[in-house]
GROMACS .gro file of C-alpha atoms in nm:
model
  310
    1MET     CA    1   0.355   0.634   1.285
    2THR     CA    2   0.415   0.650   1.650
    3ARG     CA    3   0.337   0.348   1.897
    4GLN     CA    4   0.090   0.600   2.051
    5ASN     CA    5  -0.097   0.616   1.726
    6GLU     CA    6  -0.080   0.270   1.662
    7LEU     CA    7  -0.260   0.169   1.974
    8LEU     CA    8  -0.495   0.398   1.919
    9ARG     CA    9  -0.569   0.253   1.582
   10ARG     CA   10  -0.613  -0.093   1.758
   11SER     CA   11  -0.825   0.080   2.022
   12VAL     CA   12  -1.088   0.235   1.793
   13VAL     CA   13  -1.095  -0.127   1.608
   14SER     CA   14  -1.161  -0.283   1.956
   15GLU     CA   15  -1.469  -0.032   2.019
   16LEU     CA   16  -1.619  -0.095   1.688
   17GLU     CA   17  -1.559  -0.470   1.679
   18ASP     CA   18  -1.743  -0.501   2.053
   19TYR     CA   19  -2.028  -0.280   1.925
   20LEU     CA   20  -2.096  -0.527   1.630
   21LYS     CA   21  -2.081  -0.809   1.815
   22LYS     CA   22  -2.357  -0.700   2.005
   23LYS     CA   23  -2.542  -0.516   1.769
   24PHE     CA   24  -2.499  -0.698   1.438
   25HIS     CA   25  -2.337  -1.049   1.471
   26LYS     CA   26  -2.157  -1.251   1.759
   27SER     CA   27  -1.914  -1.383   1.480
   28THR     CA   28  -1.771  -1.010   1.401
   29VAL     CA   29  -1.424  -0.998   1.380
   30LEU     CA   30  -1.248  -0.654   1.253
   31HIS     CA   31  -0.884  -0.658   1.091
   32LEU     CA   32  -0.670  -0.364   1.026
   33PHE     CA   33  -0.535  -0.355   0.686
   34GLY     CA   34  -0.359  -0.098   0.453
   35SER     CA   35  -0.122   0.177   0.618
   36SER     CA   36  -0.216   0.113   0.961
   37VAL     CA   37  -0.001  -0.233   0.957
   38ASN     CA   38   0.201  -0.241   0.617
   39GLY     CA   39   0.517  -0.051   0.789
   40PHE     CA   40   0.436   0.276   0.558
   41GLY     CA   41   0.176   0.431   0.776
   42THR     CA   42   0.184   0.793   0.931
   43ASN     CA   43  -0.014   0.926   1.204
   44SER     CA   44  -0.230   1.066   0.933
   45SER     CA   45  -0.306   0.769   0.747
   46ASP     CA   46  -0.675   0.646   0.722
   47LEU     CA   47  -0.769   0.401   0.914
   48ASP     CA   48  -0.898   0.059   0.659
   49ILE     CA   49  -1.092  -0.220   0.827
   50CYS     CA   50  -1.214  -0.538   0.698
   51LEU     CA   51  -1.507  -0.696   0.852
   52SER     CA   52  -1.501  -1.084   0.880
   53CYS     CA   53  -1.838  -1.223   0.954
   54SER     CA   54  -2.040  -1.551   0.896
   55PRO     CA   55  -2.412  -1.434   0.794
   56ASN     CA   56  -2.465  -1.558   0.437
   57LEU     CA   57  -2.601  -1.258   0.266
   58GLN     CA   58  -2.480  -1.052  -0.029
   59LYS     CA   59  -2.207  -0.786   0.037
   60ARG     CA   60  -2.440  -0.514  -0.085
   61ARG     CA   61  -2.702  -0.635   0.187
   62LEU     CA   62  -2.442  -0.659   0.457
   63ILE     CA   63  -2.308  -0.306   0.391
   64ARG     CA   64  -2.656  -0.151   0.436
   65THR     CA   65  -2.691  -0.339   0.757
   66VAL     CA   66  -2.400  -0.295   0.907
   67ALA     CA   67  -2.408   0.111   0.788
   68ASN     CA   68  -2.759   0.118   0.959
   69LYS     CA   69  -2.609  -0.025   1.293
   70LEU     CA   70  -2.312   0.216   1.267
   71ARG     CA   71  -2.510   0.506   1.236
   72SER     CA   72  -2.668   0.493   1.607
   73ILE     CA   73  -2.302   0.504   1.729
   74ASP     CA   74  -2.256   0.887   1.861
   75SER     CA   75  -1.875   0.854   1.794
   76ILE     CA   76  -1.896   0.809   1.449
   77GLU     CA   77  -2.020   1.121   1.192
   78LYS     CA   78  -2.024   1.168   0.814
   79LEU     CA   79  -2.103   0.826   0.755
   80TRP     CA   80  -2.215   0.703   0.394
   81SER     CA   81  -2.200   0.374   0.232
   82ARG     CA   82  -2.083   0.286  -0.154
   83PRO     CA   83  -2.256  -0.059  -0.225
   84ARG     CA   84  -2.206  -0.057  -0.584
   85THR     CA   85  -1.845  -0.013  -0.613
   86ARG     CA   86  -1.589  -0.318  -0.709
   87VAL     CA   87  -1.543  -0.347  -0.328
   88PRO     CA   88  -1.863  -0.199  -0.134
   89ILE     CA   89  -1.733   0.023   0.143
   90ILE     CA   90  -1.840   0.203   0.430
   91SER     CA   91  -1.682   0.544   0.508
   92PHE     CA   92  -1.710   0.745   0.832
   93ILE     CA   93  -1.488   0.978   1.059
   94HIS     CA   94  -1.459   0.841   1.435
   95LYS     CA   95  -1.497   1.174   1.604
   96PRO     CA   96  -1.279   1.127   1.922
   97SER     CA   97  -0.945   1.026   1.710
   98GLN     CA   98  -1.062   1.198   1.420
   99PHE     CA   99  -0.951   0.866   1.174
  100GLU     CA  100  -1.098   0.885   0.850
  101VAL     CA  101  -1.247   0.506   0.816
  102GLU     CA  102  -1.322   0.278   0.544
  103LEU     CA  103  -1.465  -0.051   0.639
  104SER     CA  104  -1.511  -0.334   0.381
  105ILE     CA  105  -1.698  -0.664   0.450
  106ASN     CA  106  -1.494  -1.040   0.392
  107ASN     CA  107  -1.288  -0.845   0.185
  108HIS     CA  108  -0.966  -1.057   0.252
  109TRP     CA  109  -0.716  -1.024  -0.003
  110PRO     CA  110  -0.594  -0.673   0.144
  111LEU     CA  111  -0.510  -0.860   0.447
  112HIS     CA  112  -0.269  -1.062   0.260
  113ASN     CA  113  -0.126  -0.759   0.048
  114SER     CA  114  -0.061  -0.552   0.406
  115ASP     CA  115   0.136  -0.882   0.508
  116LEU     CA  116   0.346  -0.890   0.249
  117LEU     CA  117   0.406  -0.497   0.219
  118ARG     CA  118   0.512  -0.554   0.586
  119ARG     CA  119   0.762  -0.787   0.528
  120TYR     CA  120   0.900  -0.585   0.243
  121SER     CA  121   0.889  -0.267   0.459
  122ALA     CA  122   1.101  -0.474   0.712
  123VAL     CA  123   1.410  -0.592   0.470
  124ASP     CA  124   1.532  -0.279   0.392
  125GLU     CA  125   1.467   0.079   0.568
  126ARG     CA  126   1.550   0.250   0.254
  127CYS     CA  127   1.237   0.107   0.110
  128ARG     CA  128   1.027   0.285   0.384
  129VAL     CA  129   1.203   0.605   0.320
  130LEU     CA  130   1.112   0.615  -0.087
  131VAL     CA  131   0.739   0.500  -0.013
  132HIS     CA  132   0.692   0.788   0.213
  133LEU     CA  133   0.868   1.033  -0.026
  134MET     CA  134   0.694   0.899  -0.331
  135LYS     CA  135   0.343   0.928  -0.165
  136HIS     CA  136   0.416   1.276   0.000
  137VAL     CA  137   0.476   1.390  -0.395
  138ALA     CA  138   0.184   1.213  -0.526
  139LYS     CA  139  -0.054   1.374  -0.254
  140GLN     CA  140   0.088   1.730  -0.267
  141SER     CA  141   0.070   1.721  -0.661
  142CYS     CA  142  -0.249   1.567  -0.670
  143ILE     CA  143  -0.141   1.259  -0.898
  144ILE     CA  144  -0.369   0.975  -0.653
  145GLY     CA  145  -0.683   0.823  -0.647
  146PRO     CA  146  -0.849   0.621  -0.880
  147GLN     CA  147  -1.160   0.815  -0.862
  148HIS     CA  148  -0.960   1.077  -1.023
  149GLN     CA  149  -0.807   0.839  -1.290
  150PHE     CA  150  -0.492   0.843  -1.152
  151ILE     CA  151  -0.344   0.546  -0.918
  152SER     CA  152  -0.374   0.440  -0.542
  153SER     CA  153  -0.125   0.493  -0.267
  154TYR     CA  154  -0.112   0.126  -0.282
  155ALA     CA  155  -0.027   0.117  -0.628
  156TYR     CA  156   0.265   0.401  -0.554
  157THR     CA  157   0.376   0.158  -0.297
  158LEU     CA  158   0.404  -0.117  -0.547
  159MET     CA  159   0.619   0.100  -0.762
  160VAL     CA  160   0.853   0.151  -0.543
  161VAL     CA  161   0.894  -0.205  -0.434
  162HIS     CA  162   0.937  -0.299  -0.786
  163TYR     CA  163   1.201  -0.046  -0.857
  164LEU     CA  164   1.415  -0.166  -0.557
  165GLN     CA  165   1.388  -0.523  -0.694
  166HIS     CA  166   1.556  -0.416  -1.024
  167THR     CA  167   1.855  -0.216  -0.882
  168HIS     CA  168   2.216  -0.343  -0.952
  169PRO     CA  169   2.255  -0.496  -0.685
  170PRO     CA  170   1.874  -0.530  -0.575
  171VAL     CA  171   1.789  -0.385  -0.257
  172LEU     CA  172   1.485  -0.600  -0.220
  173PRO     CA  173   1.423  -0.963  -0.300
  174VAL     CA  174   1.103  -1.104  -0.484
  175LEU     CA  175   0.974  -1.279  -0.167
  176GLN     CA  176   0.723  -1.462  -0.361
  177GLN     CA  177   0.978  -1.654  -0.558
  178LEU     CA  178   1.216  -1.751  -0.304
  179GLN     CA  179   1.210  -2.133  -0.197
  180ARG     CA  180   0.967  -2.190   0.076
  181PRO     CA  181   1.197  -2.328   0.389
  182HIS     CA  182   1.201  -2.713   0.429
  183ASN     CA  183   1.120  -2.674   0.787
  184ALA     CA  184   0.907  -2.381   0.786
  185GLY     CA  185   0.605  -2.598   0.918
  186GLU     CA  186   0.351  -2.396   0.727
  187PRO     CA  187   0.086  -2.558   0.516
  188PRO     CA  188   0.031  -2.423   0.177
  189HIS     CA  189  -0.238  -2.111   0.200
  190THR     CA  190  -0.469  -2.013  -0.068
  191LEU     CA  191  -0.754  -1.796  -0.137
  192ASP     CA  192  -0.996  -1.848  -0.397
  193GLY     CA  193  -0.780  -2.075  -0.545
  194CYS     CA  194  -0.483  -1.850  -0.562
  195SER     CA  195  -0.163  -1.912  -0.344
  196THR     CA  196  -0.076  -1.647  -0.071
  197TYR     CA  197   0.253  -1.765  -0.026
  198PHE     CA  198   0.576  -1.536   0.034
  199TYR     CA  199   0.900  -1.573   0.244
  200LYS     CA  200   0.788  -1.462   0.595
  201ARG     CA  201   1.119  -1.526   0.772
  202SER     CA  202   1.324  -1.251   0.904
  203ASN     CA  203   1.632  -1.127   0.809
  204GLN     CA  204   1.868  -1.307   0.936
  205HIS     CA  205   1.716  -1.627   0.772
  206LEU     CA  206   1.652  -1.443   0.471
  207ARG     CA  207   2.028  -1.385   0.399
  208SER     CA  208   2.055  -1.780   0.345
  209ALA     CA  209   1.753  -1.756   0.087
  210TRP     CA  210   1.878  -1.444  -0.061
  211PRO     CA  211   2.249  -1.358  -0.072
  212ASP     CA  212   2.201  -1.000  -0.213
  213LEU     CA  213   2.064  -0.893   0.107
  214HIS     CA  214   2.213  -0.529   0.204
  215THR     CA  215   2.505  -0.549  -0.060
  216ASN     CA  216   2.351  -0.271  -0.222
  217GLU     CA  217   2.528   0.019  -0.064
  218GLN     CA  218   2.316   0.346  -0.252
  219SER     CA  219   2.197   0.616  -0.045
  220CYS     CA  220   1.835   0.722  -0.041
  221GLY     CA  221   1.919   1.016  -0.241
  222GLU     CA  222   2.087   0.790  -0.507
  223LEU     CA  223   1.766   0.531  -0.530
  224TRP     CA  224   1.543   0.835  -0.510
  225LYS     CA  225   1.699   0.995  -0.845
  226GLY     CA  226   1.703   0.602  -0.984
  227MET     CA  227   1.389   0.562  -0.943
  228LEU     CA  228   1.241   0.880  -1.096
  229SER     CA  229   1.478   0.830  -1.399
  230PHE     CA  230   1.325   0.452  -1.439
  231TYR     CA  231   0.976   0.579  -1.424
  232THR     CA  232   1.012   0.885  -1.654
  233ASP     CA  233   1.192   0.686  -1.929
  234GLY     CA  234   0.914   0.701  -2.169
  235GLY     CA  235   0.647   0.436  -2.273
  236GLY     CA  236   0.461   0.189  -2.075
  237ARG     CA  237   0.582  -0.032  -1.786
  238VAL     CA  238   0.450  -0.343  -1.624
  239VAL     CA  239   0.502  -0.304  -1.254
  240SER     CA  240   0.523  -0.642  -1.110
  241ILE     CA  241   0.671  -0.724  -0.724
  242ARG     CA  242   0.571  -1.105  -0.761
  243ARG     CA  243   0.793  -1.198  -1.066
  244ILE     CA  244   1.152  -1.090  -1.119
  245SER     CA  245   1.104  -1.052  -1.505
  246PRO     CA  246   0.767  -0.928  -1.581
  247PRO     CA  247   0.672  -0.916  -1.977
  248HIS     CA  248   0.696  -0.591  -2.149
  249SER     CA  249   0.416  -0.368  -2.185
  250LYS     CA  250   0.188  -0.323  -2.510
  251MET     CA  251   0.033   0.002  -2.372
  252ASP     CA  252   0.131   0.370  -2.332
  253ARG     CA  253   0.066   0.358  -1.952
  254LEU     CA  254   0.174   0.185  -1.650
  255GLN     CA  255   0.017  -0.144  -1.589
  256ILE     CA  256   0.055  -0.225  -1.224
  257GLU     CA  257  -0.029  -0.603  -1.112
  258ASP     CA  258  -0.173  -0.721  -0.792
  259PRO     CA  259   0.083  -0.962  -0.651
  260PHE     CA  260  -0.196  -1.204  -0.518
  261GLU     CA  261  -0.511  -1.118  -0.755
  262THR     CA  262  -0.292  -1.124  -1.049
  263HIS     CA  263  -0.585  -1.030  -1.294
  264ARG     CA  264  -0.611  -0.676  -1.139
  265ASP     CA  265  -0.429  -0.411  -1.319
  266LEU     CA  266  -0.432  -0.121  -1.074
  267GLY     CA  267  -0.317   0.105  -1.352
  268SER     CA  268  -0.660   0.042  -1.567
  269ASN     CA  269  -0.805   0.381  -1.450
  270LEU     CA  270  -0.510   0.588  -1.591
  271THR     CA  271  -0.593   0.772  -1.929
  272PRO     CA  272  -0.335   0.928  -2.167
  273HIS     CA  273  -0.391   1.276  -2.002
  274THR     CA  274  -0.340   1.147  -1.614
  275MET     CA  275  -0.052   0.928  -1.711
  276HIS     CA  276   0.108   1.240  -1.851
  277ARG     CA  277   0.045   1.433  -1.569
  278ILE     CA  278   0.229   1.142  -1.360
  279GLN     CA  279   0.498   1.172  -1.610
  280GLN     CA  280   0.531   1.553  -1.561
  281VAL     CA  281   0.529   1.540  -1.175
  282LEU     CA  282   0.793   1.268  -1.168
  283GLN     CA  283   1.008   1.437  -1.422
  284TYR     CA  284   0.988   1.781  -1.227
  285ALA     CA  285   1.096   1.569  -0.921
  286LEU     CA  286   1.400   1.442  -1.103
  287ASP     CA  287   1.503   1.803  -1.227
  288GLN     CA  288   1.500   1.912  -0.846
  289CYS     CA  289   1.721   1.630  -0.767
  290GLY     CA  290   2.051   1.847  -0.896
  291GLY     CA  291   1.936   2.142  -0.630
  292ILE     CA  292   1.977   1.924  -0.336
  293THR     CA  293   2.318   1.983  -0.194
  294PRO     CA  294   2.492   1.877   0.098
  295GLN     CA  295   2.480   2.202   0.242
  296LEU     CA  296   2.128   2.245   0.191
  297CYS     CA  297   2.029   1.912   0.353
  298GLU     CA  298   2.300   2.009   0.673
  299ASN     CA  299   2.107   2.334   0.714
  300ASN     CA  300   1.773   2.142   0.687
  301ASN     CA  301   1.659   2.412   0.432
  302TRP     CA  302   1.459   2.151   0.218
  303SER     CA  303   1.169   1.943   0.262
  304PRO     CA  304   1.018   1.690   0.063
  305SER     CA  305   0.785   1.984  -0.105
  306LEU     CA  306   1.076   2.088  -0.302
  307PHE     CA  307   1.015   1.767  -0.532
  308CYS     CA  308   0.644   1.891  -0.590
  309PRO     CA  309   0.567   2.139  -0.867
  310PRO     CA  310   0.468   2.474  -0.787
   0.00000   0.00000   0.00000
């Protein structure tokens, strides 16, 4: 994501926040989350926004009220609300920027998830490369989206982080298990009774807490091939980035634990058919690894689409 695109996103959020403060409620604050801020975004990423406000109304009623206010903005089109989903949202397109926007209300867990993923993206550049490659393959192969009984872009990101925590030596630490620095000066943070702690200090400090930092010297290509093997070895797997030793799966599908809302299984939408399809796509990508030669890369005659089934 370019700096210009990042500034444009913040400009759109500021525009919407100013309008809603005047027309909806003066306590309105809009927060970006997801790919716009977690270090894994591209210029084409959707704009995910959380609206924080104080009115003591049910989320479904708030969604309808906010949607009605937004309909009167000329720069918004194709607006529709989904008040009965697990997280009620409003979807629309911001015409001047052409961003596809999803807005939720008082939905604060994704803000913490975005902060956590942003810290992981800063630990090692190879993490960003593998996430972009995994999401490209998933989108081009149409194996993404809970509405289609697949898993979300966020879930694929967790899969990459989980794998990089289990290489030898590991590329990434388990930030939620690293000891809180004695002089951090941070009070314990909780949301809905659950801890939101993870190690937030820079890589300079991280090395003292996690000596494995940058000891893994594998290339992105080696890690990509290893990850594909990791997820095509058959059977189910528990994906958890909050603990180094997750339990063994008792299911024939991926169980993907949310790092903070640990009761949430992001793989619960998967069916035997869609799980098999994911395995097929990843196996195809693994088979293609043998055809990516140094000469091909030097001549720029390859693209990530080579890993996608025809």
